[in-house]
Coordinates of C-alpha atoms and ligand atoms in Angstrom, one line a residue:
M1 CA -15.9 -1.1 4.0
E2 CA -14.6 0.4 6.6
D3 CA -10.8 2.1 6.5
V4 CA -10.2 -0.3 10.0
K5 CA -11.6 -3.5 8.5
L6 CA -9.1 -2.8 5.0
Y7 CA -6.3 -1.7 7.8
E8 CA -6.4 -5.0 9.2
M9 CA -6.6 -7.3 6.3
A10 CA -3.6 -5.0 5.4
V11 CA -2.0 -6.2 9.0
E12 CA -3.2 -10.0 7.7
A13 CA -1.2 -9.7 4.9
M14 CA 2.1 -8.6 6.1
E15 CA 1.9 -12.1 7.5
Y16 CA 3.5 -13.4 4.5
A17 CA 6.0 -10.8 3.8
Y18 CA 9.4 -12.0 2.7
A19 CA 11.6 -9.8 4.1
P20 CA 14.9 -11.5 5.1
Y21 CA 17.4 -8.8 4.6
S22 CA 15.3 -5.6 6.2
H23 CA 13.5 -7.7 8.2
F24 CA 10.4 -4.9 7.7
K25 CA 7.2 -6.2 6.9
V26 CA 4.9 -4.4 4.8
G27 CA 0.9 -5.4 4.3
A28 CA -1.3 -3.9 1.8
A29 CA -4.7 -4.2 1.0
V30 CA -6.2 -2.4 -2.2
L31 CA -10.1 -1.6 -1.7
T32 CA -11.7 -1.3 -5.4
K33 CA -14.8 0.6 -6.4
S34 CA -16.8 -2.3 -6.6
G35 CA -16.1 -3.2 -2.8
K36 CA -13.3 -6.2 -3.6
V37 CA -10.2 -6.4 -1.6
F38 CA -6.5 -7.5 -3.1
T39 CA -3.6 -8.2 -0.9
G40 CA 0.0 -8.0 -1.1
C41 CA 3.1 -7.9 1.3
N42 CA 6.7 -6.8 0.6
V43 CA 8.5 -9.6 -1.9
E44 CA 12.6 -9.2 -1.3
N45 CA 15.2 -10.1 -3.2
A46 CA 19.1 -10.8 -2.6
S47 CA 19.4 -8.5 -5.8
Y48 CA 18.2 -6.1 -3.1
G49 CA 16.8 -3.6 -6.0
A50 CA 14.3 -6.2 -7.7
T51 CA 12.7 -6.6 -4.2
I52 CA 8.7 -5.4 -4.6
C53 CA 7.2 -3.4 -1.8
G54 CA 3.6 -4.3 -0.1
E55 CA 1.8 -2.0 -2.2
R56 CA 2.7 -2.8 -5.7
T57 CA 2.5 -6.8 -5.1
A58 CA -1.2 -5.3 -4.1
F59 CA -1.6 -3.3 -6.8
V60 CA -0.4 -5.6 -9.8
K61 CA -2.9 -8.5 -8.0
A62 CA -5.5 -6.3 -8.7
V63 CA -5.2 -4.8 -12.0
S64 CA -3.9 -8.4 -13.4
E65 CA -7.3 -9.7 -12.5
G66 CA -9.2 -6.8 -14.2
H67 CA -9.5 -4.4 -11.2
K68 CA -8.2 -1.0 -11.7
D69 CA -11.1 1.3 -10.3
I70 CA -9.5 1.3 -7.1
E71 CA -10.9 3.2 -4.2
A72 CA -8.4 3.2 -1.3
I73 CA -5.0 1.3 -0.1
A74 CA -4.9 0.4 3.5
I75 CA -0.8 -0.1 4.6
A76 CA 1.2 -2.1 7.8
A77 CA 4.6 -2.6 8.8
S78 CA 5.8 -4.7 11.3
D79 CA 7.7 -1.9 13.0
D80 CA 5.6 0.0 15.4
N81 CA 7.3 3.3 15.5
I82 CA 7.7 3.8 11.5
V83 CA 4.6 4.9 9.7
P84 CA 4.7 3.5 6.7
F85 CA 4.6 5.8 4.4
P86 CA 4.7 4.6 0.3
C87 CA 7.8 4.9 -1.1
G88 CA 8.0 7.3 -4.0
I89 CA 8.2 4.7 -6.8
C90 CA 4.7 2.9 -5.3
R91 CA 2.8 6.6 -5.0
Q92 CA 3.8 7.1 -8.5
F93 CA 2.0 3.7 -9.3
I94 CA -0.7 4.3 -7.0
F95 CA -1.0 7.9 -8.7
E96 CA -1.4 6.2 -12.0
F97 CA -4.7 4.5 -11.2
G98 CA -6.5 7.8 -10.0
E99 CA -5.1 10.9 -8.4
D100 CA -8.5 10.4 -5.4
I101 CA -7.2 7.0 -4.1
R102 CA -6.9 7.2 -0.3
V103 CA -4.1 6.0 1.3
I104 CA -5.0 5.0 5.1
L105 CA -2.3 4.5 8.0
K106 CA -1.5 4.1 11.9
N107 CA 0.1 7.3 12.6
N108 CA 2.1 7.3 16.0
D109 CA -0.7 7.7 17.8
N110 CA -2.2 4.5 16.5
K111 CA -5.0 6.3 14.8
L112 CA -5.9 5.7 11.4
I113 CA -4.9 8.3 9.0
T114 CA -5.9 8.7 5.6
Y115 CA -4.4 11.2 2.3
K116 CA -5.2 11.2 -0.7
I117 CA -2.6 10.3 -3.2
S118 CA -2.3 13.3 -4.9
E119 CA -1.5 15.3 -1.4
L120 CA 1.6 12.6 -1.3
L121 CA 2.5 12.8 -4.6
P122 CA 1.6 16.4 -5.9
E123 CA 2.1 17.0 -9.7
G124 CA 2.4 13.3 -9.8
F125 CA 3.7 12.2 -13.7
R126 CA 1.0 11.4 -16.4
L127 CA 1.6 10.6 -19.8
Ligands
LIG201 N1 8.8 -1.1 1.2 C1 7.2 -1.7 1.2 O1 7.0 -2.8 1.3 N2 7.1 -0.1 0.6 C2 7.2 1.1 1.0 O2 6.3 1.6 0.1 C3 9.0 1.1 1.4 C4 9.5 -0.2 2.0 C5 9.7 -2.7 1.9 C6 10.8 -2.5 0.8 C7 11.7 -3.6 2.0 O3 11.1 -5.0 1.7 C8 11.5 -3.1 2.9 O4 10.1 -2.2 3.2 C9 12.4 -2.1 3.9 O5 12.7 -0.8 2.3

């Protein structure tokens, strides 16, 4: 699947974001090596620390449905001025399933950019 298509699916997933506290909506689309896509959004909570990021929602949907061979994740956010780099916890979460997983985002010039998760999380923790 083309990166741009996966990114569009992340944008669509943003629609379901539950973000009444930050008003910052995040959508994510995870592409498996077999070509399936799982989407997710951020789900906030009045107990702020209980919030789940969009990336982890999508990953948990994929893995819990038996898909842990992940190729790429696209991430979109509602504020065009912010490039939605995954937070530290999400970087570690993505890294768990492969250091070559590609992370697709839109930069401030409105262009899709791709990183390997190992670039965003060098020397990531492994057991
Ligand atoms: N958020 C994500 O969904 N992914 C990230 O990687 C960073 C932050 C969400 C959490 C919260 O709902 C909102 O963005 C503001 O932090």
